[in-house]
């Protein structure tokens, strides 16, 4: 009877790799992490017998070709763990490879057999054959070490004396380096990892209408004038200044105070009614100044340690250049006129929604991409996206991926106050951060439940909340009714529960006058210029500064890990 | 300004379909169900706006080409549900399709607009255009109904009078039948469904060594003699008679009583030492009789309402024909001799394990497939598989899929007592049922925890437990020490906690003599013929019959649903 030939590569692999983490929706969407961290990877890995296994994470930046490897180790119950470095602000991918450690398996078996006093001569011959095979693939130095060990093994009188030689650590190291992965199994159904910059996770935001940042009451401030407020905002300890839209505002059907249909001659119009003869999404409202003024504004902010977040609202006033240049990007009535936004009985004659089902969808989305790139070229690295849930999720996935491929530093905040599953899928599809329901979560049980959802479910891997206490659209009941103590407590809650949080300016002055039975501000800044005395003695500015200083001084407040641990208790 | 052309098919779809259930490991493995049931499917389905959606399950048998459709309906919070019939014992696949209901969306919008007193003439024109478009695709009868409605709409003086016409149920039905799914989104990353026959889920098993079923003490019974026990087993209310291997037993290194290395001249040998000059896995041990006798045995059992489960143990005695015909299917020592099983210090000279890494892997697995088909042709529809965890999981996945493609009625029970993740992946890969840890779960908390794991986790969709109280290899401590009350309570627990359960014969006689400090039976039937007095007055046979009768009379005991509901409380 002759021995069979060397084992060929077979199709039935013996090693199982499953339950790989992190992953989102069967690897449909990327996992979010922060550059500079290590990405911890776990998997269930096991074979059919008592053989020794090895496993590695194979990882690379998405744009690279070749994989680097990071070792995995058994934790317990067939669970393995390893980690790889997310050194850069970039997108990464990983896979897992596992294989049988043939020599180690043999070694463990041989030790047991030798220890039990059974004849191990034949087994030793097998071990030597394994070593010879490994030696053939090794460099000269390793090959010599292996040859030396083989020679010593061959010289033994009793195979049981081999134990010390085959267990030598220097031999194990050489074997590990050179052993063939002949039965390697690969698992590559893993999620990509987006390694964002730290600001993606934590930051204190301050929202302003630039035109309201002047000193003279009722005066439409320019960007140059608004610059004067930046040191103030920086002193309060904020990281991000979010500007409501700065583009030319339409005049057709311009809204007056309190959203009235009749604008007064000096009504500035809603900044979200974008576009006029002065331009559209790539222009600056003339009363704010010029692109140069904007560049200057960004530069001054940067010197103060402040980043600018720009509003990205995909909609048009009837005066937007796209209306005449690209009528096919809008919805039309049978008579050919363009439809304005409607939610009967409400009508928004000053806003034309975009039609993403446009026959020129390609031209449309490429123009929107150009808008984002335009502002990136002007120093903007954060976009607060208006109502993303009214546009196709697939559009955002494409846009954010495409932008971040070249500009991984860019952050997108989703302003979607809508049903929970839509909010989640926008985050999965790529939004760096998301607005939340925090604004309406007041009691201990409400906050505990919400933070549990955010930190103890799959959301922790893709949904980064940004807790806003208020917005120009939302003056929640607790602030309307709770007065100064409510403003202080809601600020502390937002700033300490979530790594990212924000306030809309005026909050520090405890502004709380609403249109009755609504969450709308009375005389909303959306339709009027508000000139405030920021130095009022009753301002919470010192309190805000103290809270932001505490946030900056305590890394625990810049991440969810500690909240998550507390909630698990 | 001219209206844009009709919307073309666009790449950015608006509808999201996710969180589809049932599914296992990202659709890597099939979900298990029972033929005759409906398969309930759920998914999160939503679009970006307030538009009305429709969704269907598209389903078919795996071997068919065209899909049937079953409607889905919104439950709440963007969760949809539907179901489709698993009429046959077969494998099924399903997908989900969702689309915008253009006319219904228009209708809802039109109703709101008309109700709010706004001018709706243009909107009505749009609705008529939608109806015209639908009419073009309809059959003559539907087209006439639509034309009739359009004519009535055109005749109206005030568009608001259209409300009753466009909301007519007969119009809605015609629209639903004929509307184009122009923006349909498909989700096909769904698990296959294996619809097994009911015995896959529930049954009472009784394990016997056929050779021990005679009357004369120590006499090796034939299958013809063993038949005489079948009415007895049927009277006790069992559904399945599981036979330990019935193949020729090797003589080389045959084991004697209590696994001793020296067989006495009348030692029958272990039935798991398969193969002799009389044949291998497709032959009958000559002392049991012939294939004709086996066919007769199966037929008699069938008349009594009993199914036969055969043992499928992939290993050989040194005398198995494969050893000389296919030496390449075994592992070899450097000197060319075949290796027997070893787990130092233990050695099993009577057993040659199979080498699935064989250079002739294809020939090997095809022969194993033939073995299974051979017994299927002889009326066997249930296989109890010995130690599947020591063979590649991928082999079982291939074998079970391949067998069930032609023989969906065949049931495979995995006898794997090993680490939890291996037990689970064998079930996922295709085993119909699995042995469990029940044998060692005694206290209330242990049983509650175990049943919670089996019924409240993903396992409910793929892992069907078969609770054995004992096996020829396992006489658990509680039975060794607890006497008759333990035998009664463990029987009741096994029979009422799990839809499938089994006992190894002798249980009803409360046999509990173990080799000290082990779970091995003293004088195990594996190596000796045991002739028992089944009519002993202290037998639990009446008790067993009563329990099995209660099981048969109560559907709640034939499924996990009620246990699952109790544990959820």
mmCIF file with all atom_site columns, N, CA, C and O in Angstrom, chain B residues 56-60 67-70 72 84 93-99 181 185-187 190:
data_model
loop_
_atom_site.group_PDB
_atom_site.id
_atom_site.type_symbol
_atom_site.label_atom_id
_atom_site.label_alt_id
_atom_site.label_comp_id
_atom_site.label_asym_id
_atom_site.label_entity_id
_atom_site.label_seq_id
_atom_site.pdbx_PDB_ins_code
_atom_site.Cartn_x
_atom_site.Cartn_y
_atom_site.Cartn_z
_atom_site.occupancy
_atom_site.B_iso_or_equiv
_atom_site.pdbx_formal_charge
_atom_site.auth_seq_id
_atom_site.auth_comp_id
_atom_site.auth_asym_id
_atom_site.auth_atom_id
_atom_site.pdbx_PDB_model_num
ATOM 1  N N  . UNK B 1 56  ? -45.096 43.961 -2.214  1.00 0.00 ? 56  UNK B N  1
ATOM 2  C CA . UNK B 1 56  ? -45.486 42.551 -2.312  1.00 0.00 ? 56  UNK B CA 1
ATOM 3  C C  . UNK B 1 56  ? -44.288 41.665 -1.984  1.00 0.00 ? 56  UNK B C  1
ATOM 4  O O  . UNK B 1 56  ? -43.138 42.065 -2.151  1.00 0.00 ? 56  UNK B O  1
ATOM 5  N N  . UNK B 1 57  ? -44.610 40.477 -1.481  1.00 0.00 ? 57  UNK B N  1
ATOM 6  C CA . UNK B 1 57  ? -43.606 39.420 -1.402  1.00 0.00 ? 57  UNK B CA 1
ATOM 7  C C  . UNK B 1 57  ? -43.633 38.716 -2.749  1.00 0.00 ? 57  UNK B C  1
ATOM 8  O O  . UNK B 1 57  ? -44.706 38.351 -3.245  1.00 0.00 ? 57  UNK B O  1
ATOM 9  N N  . UNK B 1 58  ? -42.475 38.539 -3.347  1.00 0.00 ? 58  UNK B N  1
ATOM 10 C CA . UNK B 1 58  ? -42.370 37.724 -4.564  1.00 0.00 ? 58  UNK B CA 1
ATOM 11 C C  . UNK B 1 58  ? -41.758 36.399 -4.136  1.00 0.00 ? 58  UNK B C  1
ATOM 12 O O  . UNK B 1 58  ? -40.659 36.380 -3.583  1.00 0.00 ? 58  UNK B O  1
ATOM 13 N N  . UNK B 1 59  ? -42.481 35.326 -4.353  1.00 0.00 ? 59  UNK B N  1
ATOM 14 C CA . UNK B 1 59  ? -42.012 34.035 -3.828  1.00 0.00 ? 59  UNK B CA 1
ATOM 15 C C  . UNK B 1 59  ? -42.180 32.933 -4.858  1.00 0.00 ? 59  UNK B C  1
ATOM 16 O O  . UNK B 1 59  ? -43.016 33.006 -5.752  1.00 0.00 ? 59  UNK B O  1
ATOM 17 N N  . UNK B 1 60  ? -41.360 31.913 -4.712  1.00 0.00 ? 60  UNK B N  1
ATOM 18 C CA . UNK B 1 60  ? -41.461 30.733 -5.579  1.00 0.00 ? 60  UNK B CA 1
ATOM 19 C C  . UNK B 1 60  ? -40.747 29.567 -4.916  1.00 0.00 ? 60  UNK B C  1
ATOM 20 O O  . UNK B 1 60  ? -39.954 29.760 -3.997  1.00 0.00 ? 60  UNK B O  1
ATOM 21 N N  . UNK B 1 67  ? -42.073 33.940 -10.262 1.00 0.00 ? 67  UNK B N  1
ATOM 22 C CA . UNK B 1 67  ? -42.507 34.300 -8.914  1.00 0.00 ? 67  UNK B CA 1
ATOM 23 C C  . UNK B 1 67  ? -44.024 34.455 -8.844  1.00 0.00 ? 67  UNK B C  1
ATOM 24 O O  . UNK B 1 67  ? -44.649 34.946 -9.784  1.00 0.00 ? 67  UNK B O  1
ATOM 25 N N  . UNK B 1 68  ? -44.599 34.068 -7.734  1.00 0.00 ? 68  UNK B N  1
ATOM 26 C CA . UNK B 1 68  ? -45.960 34.480 -7.397  1.00 0.00 ? 68  UNK B CA 1
ATOM 27 C C  . UNK B 1 68  ? -45.843 35.687 -6.469  1.00 0.00 ? 68  UNK B C  1
ATOM 28 O O  . UNK B 1 68  ? -44.770 35.974 -5.944  1.00 0.00 ? 68  UNK B O  1
ATOM 29 N N  . UNK B 1 69  ? -46.939 36.402 -6.274  1.00 0.00 ? 69  UNK B N  1
ATOM 30 C CA . UNK B 1 69  ? -46.886 37.578 -5.409  1.00 0.00 ? 69  UNK B CA 1
ATOM 31 C C  . UNK B 1 69  ? -47.908 37.477 -4.288  1.00 0.00 ? 69  UNK B C  1
ATOM 32 O O  . UNK B 1 69  ? -49.019 36.980 -4.477  1.00 0.00 ? 69  UNK B O  1
ATOM 33 N N  . UNK B 1 70  ? -47.512 37.955 -3.130  1.00 0.00 ? 70  UNK B N  1
ATOM 34 C CA . UNK B 1 70  ? -48.430 38.044 -1.994  1.00 0.00 ? 70  UNK B CA 1
ATOM 35 C C  . UNK B 1 70  ? -48.359 39.476 -1.470  1.00 0.00 ? 70  UNK B C  1
ATOM 36 O O  . UNK B 1 70  ? -47.263 40.032 -1.360  1.00 0.00 ? 70  UNK B O  1
ATOM 37 N N  . UNK B 1 72  ? -48.277 42.841 0.818   1.00 0.00 ? 72  UNK B N  1
ATOM 38 C CA . UNK B 1 72  ? -47.815 43.254 2.147   1.00 0.00 ? 72  UNK B CA 1
ATOM 39 C C  . UNK B 1 72  ? -48.633 44.471 2.555   1.00 0.00 ? 72  UNK B C  1
ATOM 40 O O  . UNK B 1 72  ? -49.092 45.238 1.712   1.00 0.00 ? 72  UNK B O  1
ATOM 41 N N  . UNK B 1 84  ? -46.795 34.219 2.715   1.00 0.00 ? 84  UNK B N  1
ATOM 42 C CA . UNK B 1 84  ? -47.034 33.386 1.533   1.00 0.00 ? 84  UNK B CA 1
ATOM 43 C C  . UNK B 1 84  ? -47.076 31.934 1.964   1.00 0.00 ? 84  UNK B C  1
ATOM 44 O O  . UNK B 1 84  ? -46.502 31.555 2.978   1.00 0.00 ? 84  UNK B O  1
ATOM 45 N N  . UNK B 1 93  ? -37.827 30.375 -2.100  1.00 0.00 ? 93  UNK B N  1
ATOM 46 C CA . UNK B 1 93  ? -37.087 31.635 -2.011  1.00 0.00 ? 93  UNK B CA 1
ATOM 47 C C  . UNK B 1 93  ? -38.092 32.781 -2.124  1.00 0.00 ? 93  UNK B C  1
ATOM 48 O O  . UNK B 1 93  ? -39.180 32.603 -2.682  1.00 0.00 ? 93  UNK B O  1
ATOM 49 N N  . UNK B 1 94  ? -37.730 33.914 -1.563  1.00 0.00 ? 94  UNK B N  1
ATOM 50 C CA . UNK B 1 94  ? -38.620 35.060 -1.702  1.00 0.00 ? 94  UNK B CA 1
ATOM 51 C C  . UNK B 1 94  ? -37.813 36.342 -1.853  1.00 0.00 ? 94  UNK B C  1
ATOM 52 O O  . UNK B 1 94  ? -36.625 36.398 -1.540  1.00 0.00 ? 94  UNK B O  1
ATOM 53 N N  . UNK B 1 95  ? -38.472 37.361 -2.388  1.00 0.00 ? 95  UNK B N  1
ATOM 54 C CA . UNK B 1 95  ? -37.909 38.700 -2.502  1.00 0.00 ? 95  UNK B CA 1
ATOM 55 C C  . UNK B 1 95  ? -39.032 39.663 -2.149  1.00 0.00 ? 95  UNK B C  1
ATOM 56 O O  . UNK B 1 95  ? -40.170 39.238 -1.905  1.00 0.00 ? 95  UNK B O  1
ATOM 57 N N  . UNK B 1 96  ? -38.710 40.934 -2.090  1.00 0.00 ? 96  UNK B N  1
ATOM 58 C CA . UNK B 1 96  ? -39.739 41.939 -1.812  1.00 0.00 ? 96  UNK B CA 1
ATOM 59 C C  . UNK B 1 96  ? -39.653 43.018 -2.883  1.00 0.00 ? 96  UNK B C  1
ATOM 60 O O  . UNK B 1 96  ? -38.561 43.397 -3.303  1.00 0.00 ? 96  UNK B O  1
ATOM 61 N N  . UNK B 1 97  ? -40.817 43.469 -3.330  1.00 0.00 ? 97  UNK B N  1
ATOM 62 C CA . UNK B 1 97  ? -40.841 44.581 -4.290  1.00 0.00 ? 97  UNK B CA 1
ATOM 63 C C  . UNK B 1 97  ? -41.771 45.663 -3.742  1.00 0.00 ? 97  UNK B C  1
ATOM 64 O O  . UNK B 1 97  ? -42.856 45.358 -3.237  1.00 0.00 ? 97  UNK B O  1
ATOM 65 N N  . UNK B 1 98  ? -41.335 46.895 -3.826  1.00 0.00 ? 98  UNK B N  1
ATOM 66 C CA . UNK B 1 98  ? -42.162 48.024 -3.371  1.00 0.00 ? 98  UNK B CA 1
ATOM 67 C C  . UNK B 1 98  ? -42.130 49.117 -4.424  1.00 0.00 ? 98  UNK B C  1
ATOM 68 O O  . UNK B 1 98  ? -41.148 49.261 -5.150  1.00 0.00 ? 98  UNK B O  1
ATOM 69 N N  . UNK B 1 99  ? -43.216 49.851 -4.532  1.00 0.00 ? 99  UNK B N  1
ATOM 70 C CA . UNK B 1 99  ? -43.290 50.925 -5.512  1.00 0.00 ? 99  UNK B CA 1
ATOM 71 C C  . UNK B 1 99  ? -44.274 51.990 -5.033  1.00 0.00 ? 99  UNK B C  1
ATOM 72 O O  . UNK B 1 99  ? -45.054 51.768 -4.104  1.00 0.00 ? 99  UNK B O  1
ATOM 73 N N  . UNK B 1 181 ? -45.473 49.941 -12.186 1.00 0.00 ? 181 UNK B N  1
ATOM 74 C CA . UNK B 1 181 ? -44.552 50.032 -11.042 1.00 0.00 ? 181 UNK B CA 1
ATOM 75 C C  . UNK B 1 181 ? -43.289 50.740 -11.509 1.00 0.00 ? 181 UNK B C  1
ATOM 76 O O  . UNK B 1 181 ? -42.203 50.165 -11.536 1.00 0.00 ? 181 UNK B O  1
ATOM 77 N N  . UNK B 1 185 ? -38.657 49.113 -6.449  1.00 0.00 ? 185 UNK B N  1
ATOM 78 C CA . UNK B 1 185 ? -37.374 48.749 -5.838  1.00 0.00 ? 185 UNK B CA 1
ATOM 79 C C  . UNK B 1 185 ? -37.481 47.297 -5.400  1.00 0.00 ? 185 UNK B C  1
ATOM 80 O O  . UNK B 1 185 ? -38.488 46.890 -4.837  1.00 0.00 ? 185 UNK B O  1
ATOM 81 N N  . UNK B 1 186 ? -36.430 46.533 -5.680  1.00 0.00 ? 186 UNK B N  1
ATOM 82 C CA . UNK B 1 186 ? -36.449 45.118 -5.313  1.00 0.00 ? 186 UNK B CA 1
ATOM 83 C C  . UNK B 1 186 ? -35.415 44.814 -4.245  1.00 0.00 ? 186 UNK B C  1
ATOM 84 O O  . UNK B 1 186 ? -34.301 45.322 -4.279  1.00 0.00 ? 186 UNK B O  1
ATOM 85 N N  . UNK B 1 187 ? -35.809 43.970 -3.318  1.00 0.00 ? 187 UNK B N  1
ATOM 86 C CA . UNK B 1 187 ? -34.892 43.510 -2.274  1.00 0.00 ? 187 UNK B CA 1
ATOM 87 C C  . UNK B 1 187 ? -34.824 41.995 -2.398  1.00 0.00 ? 187 UNK B C  1
ATOM 88 O O  . UNK B 1 187 ? -35.815 41.304 -2.214  1.00 0.00 ? 187 UNK B O  1
ATOM 89 N N  . UNK B 1 190 ? -32.544 37.880 0.543   1.00 0.00 ? 190 UNK B N  1
ATOM 90 C CA . UNK B 1 190 ? -33.340 37.189 1.555   1.00 0.00 ? 190 UNK B CA 1
ATOM 91 C C  . UNK B 1 190 ? -32.923 35.737 1.656   1.00 0.00 ? 190 UNK B C  1
ATOM 92 O O  . UNK B 1 190 ? -32.461 35.136 0.684   1.00 0.00 ? 190 UNK B O  1
#
